[in-house]
Short mmCIF file of C-alpha atoms in Angstrom, two decimals:
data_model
loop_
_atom_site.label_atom_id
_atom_site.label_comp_id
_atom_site.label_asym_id
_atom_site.label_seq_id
_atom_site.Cartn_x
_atom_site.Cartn_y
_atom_site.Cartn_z
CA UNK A 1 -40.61 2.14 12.88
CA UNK A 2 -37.48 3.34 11.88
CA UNK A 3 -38.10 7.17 11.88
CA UNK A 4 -39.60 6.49 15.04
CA UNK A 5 -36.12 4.71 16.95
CA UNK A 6 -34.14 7.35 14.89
CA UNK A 7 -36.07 10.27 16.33
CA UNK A 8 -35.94 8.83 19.87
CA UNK A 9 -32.05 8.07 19.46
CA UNK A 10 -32.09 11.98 18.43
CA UNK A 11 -33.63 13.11 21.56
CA UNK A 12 -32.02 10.74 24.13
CA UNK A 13 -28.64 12.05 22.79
CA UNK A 14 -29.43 15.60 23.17
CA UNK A 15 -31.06 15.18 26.74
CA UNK A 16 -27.43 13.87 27.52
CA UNK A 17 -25.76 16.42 26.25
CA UNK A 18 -28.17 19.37 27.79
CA UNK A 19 -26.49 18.89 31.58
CA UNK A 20 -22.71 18.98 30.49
CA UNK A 21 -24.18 22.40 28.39
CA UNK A 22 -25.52 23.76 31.80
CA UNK A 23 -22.71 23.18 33.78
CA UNK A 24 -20.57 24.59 31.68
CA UNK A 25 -21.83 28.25 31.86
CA UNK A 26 -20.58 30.66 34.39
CA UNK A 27 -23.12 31.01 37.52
CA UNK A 28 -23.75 34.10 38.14
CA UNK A 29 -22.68 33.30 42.27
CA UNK A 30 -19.23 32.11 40.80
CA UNK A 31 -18.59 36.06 40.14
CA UNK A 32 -16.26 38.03 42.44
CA UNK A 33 -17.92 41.45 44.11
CA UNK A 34 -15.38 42.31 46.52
CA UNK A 35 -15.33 45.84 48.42
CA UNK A 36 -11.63 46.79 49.20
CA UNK A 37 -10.70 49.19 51.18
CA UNK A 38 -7.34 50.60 52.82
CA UNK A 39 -6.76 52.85 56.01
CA UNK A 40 -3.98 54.81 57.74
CA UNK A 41 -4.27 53.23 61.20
CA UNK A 42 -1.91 55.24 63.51
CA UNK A 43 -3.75 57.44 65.99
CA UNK A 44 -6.83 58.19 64.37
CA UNK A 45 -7.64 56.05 61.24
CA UNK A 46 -7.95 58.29 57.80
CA UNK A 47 -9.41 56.18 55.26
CA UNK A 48 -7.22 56.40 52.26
CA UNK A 49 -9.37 54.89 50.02
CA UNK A 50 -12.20 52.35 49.42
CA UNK A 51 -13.12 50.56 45.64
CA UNK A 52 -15.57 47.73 44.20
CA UNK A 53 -13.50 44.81 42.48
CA UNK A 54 -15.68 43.27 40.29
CA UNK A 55 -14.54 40.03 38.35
CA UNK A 56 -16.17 40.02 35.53
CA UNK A 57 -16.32 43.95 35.62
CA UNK A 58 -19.68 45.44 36.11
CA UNK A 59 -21.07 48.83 36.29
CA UNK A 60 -20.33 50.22 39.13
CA UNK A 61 -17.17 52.53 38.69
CA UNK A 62 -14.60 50.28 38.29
CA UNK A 63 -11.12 49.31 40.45
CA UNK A 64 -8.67 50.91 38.07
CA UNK A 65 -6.49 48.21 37.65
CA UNK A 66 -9.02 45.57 37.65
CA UNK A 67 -8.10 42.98 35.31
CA UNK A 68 -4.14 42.50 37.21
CA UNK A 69 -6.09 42.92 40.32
CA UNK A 70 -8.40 39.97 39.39
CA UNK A 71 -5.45 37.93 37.50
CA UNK A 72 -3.77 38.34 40.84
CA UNK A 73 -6.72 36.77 42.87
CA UNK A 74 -7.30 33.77 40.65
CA UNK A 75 -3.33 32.97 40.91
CA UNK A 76 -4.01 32.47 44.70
CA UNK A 77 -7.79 31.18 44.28
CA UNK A 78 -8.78 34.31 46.26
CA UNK A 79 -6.47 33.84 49.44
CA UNK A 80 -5.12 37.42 50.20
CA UNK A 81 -2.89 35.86 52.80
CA UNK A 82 -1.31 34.05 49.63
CA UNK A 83 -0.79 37.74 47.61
CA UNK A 84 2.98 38.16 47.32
CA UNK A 85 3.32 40.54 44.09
CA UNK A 86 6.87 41.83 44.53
CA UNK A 87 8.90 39.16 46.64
CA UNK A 88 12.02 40.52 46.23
CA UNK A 89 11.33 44.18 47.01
CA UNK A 90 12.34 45.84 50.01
CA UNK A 91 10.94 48.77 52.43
CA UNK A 92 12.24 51.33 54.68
CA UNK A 93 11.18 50.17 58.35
CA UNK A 94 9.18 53.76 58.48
CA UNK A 95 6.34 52.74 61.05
CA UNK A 96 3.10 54.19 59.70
CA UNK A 97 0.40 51.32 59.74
CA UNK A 98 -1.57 50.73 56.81
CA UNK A 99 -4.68 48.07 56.77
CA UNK A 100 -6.47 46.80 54.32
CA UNK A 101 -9.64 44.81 54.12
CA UNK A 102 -11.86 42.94 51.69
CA UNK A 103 -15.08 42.09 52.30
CA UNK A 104 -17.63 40.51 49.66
CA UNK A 105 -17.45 37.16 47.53
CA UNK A 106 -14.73 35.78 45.45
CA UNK A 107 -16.08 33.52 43.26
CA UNK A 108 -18.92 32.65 45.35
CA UNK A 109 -17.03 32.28 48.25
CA UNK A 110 -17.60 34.96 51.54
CA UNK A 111 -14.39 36.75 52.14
CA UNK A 112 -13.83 38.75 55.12
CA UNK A 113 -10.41 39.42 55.72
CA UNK A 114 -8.14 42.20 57.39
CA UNK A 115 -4.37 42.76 57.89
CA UNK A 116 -2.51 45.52 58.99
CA UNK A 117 1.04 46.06 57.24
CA UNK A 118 3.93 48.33 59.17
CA UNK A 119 3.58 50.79 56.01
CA UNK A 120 2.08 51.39 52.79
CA UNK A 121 5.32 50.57 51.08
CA UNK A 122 4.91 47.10 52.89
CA UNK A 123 1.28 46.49 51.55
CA UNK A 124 1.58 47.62 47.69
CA UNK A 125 4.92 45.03 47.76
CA UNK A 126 2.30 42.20 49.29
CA UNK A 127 -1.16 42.90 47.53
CA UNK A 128 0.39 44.33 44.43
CA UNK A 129 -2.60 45.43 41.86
CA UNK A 130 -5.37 44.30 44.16
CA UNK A 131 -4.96 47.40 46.61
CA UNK A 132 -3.36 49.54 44.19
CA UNK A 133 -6.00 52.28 43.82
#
């Protein structure tokens, strides 16, 4: 009888301990895919360039600062508004609008987001790493 509570005691406690397991692993819809790009918008828009972020990298070709670019993200839980890499630098006041979007998932989340910036100076001191390509 006692092999029998002992064995039953053995899998009770690892039934409770199989849910905390699963949780724990990262879900694969908890990655980031995000598809930046940036555009010259004055007159005509030229597309000056366009790059997957993936966070954890994958294997497309790769955003070539991706790890800052992702470190940047996660220290504003994805909200570009929030992206403020060099506060204290400053710009000319050169008019030539730049905008960039991002459109994908950031850690499962749907992002969709656009903003133009008065110059590319302007962006790169906002967004920092994350457009920087």
């Amino acid at each position: 009888m006692n092999k029998i509570v002992t064995a039953l005691t053995s899998v009770l406690f690892a039934a409770t301990l199989a849910p905390a397991a699963t949780a724990a692993a990262p879900s694969p819809t908890q990655d980031t895919r995000l598809h930046l790009t940036a555009a010259r918008t004055e007159g005509e828009t030229e597309a000056i360039g366009n790059v997957w972020l993936d966070c954890p990298a994958s294997g497309r070709p790769a955003h070539p600062h991706r790890e800052a670019a992702c470190h940047a993200l996660d220290a504003v839980d994805g909200d570009f508004d929030r992206l403020n890499a060099e506060p204290d630098a400053t710009c000319t006041d050169e008019y030539a609008p730049v905008t960039l979007t991002a459109r994908g998932t950031y850690k499962g989340r749907t992002v969709d987001w656009t903003k133009t910036y008065t110059n590319n100076c302007e962006a790169t001191v906002k967004t920092g790493a994350v457009f920087y390509f």
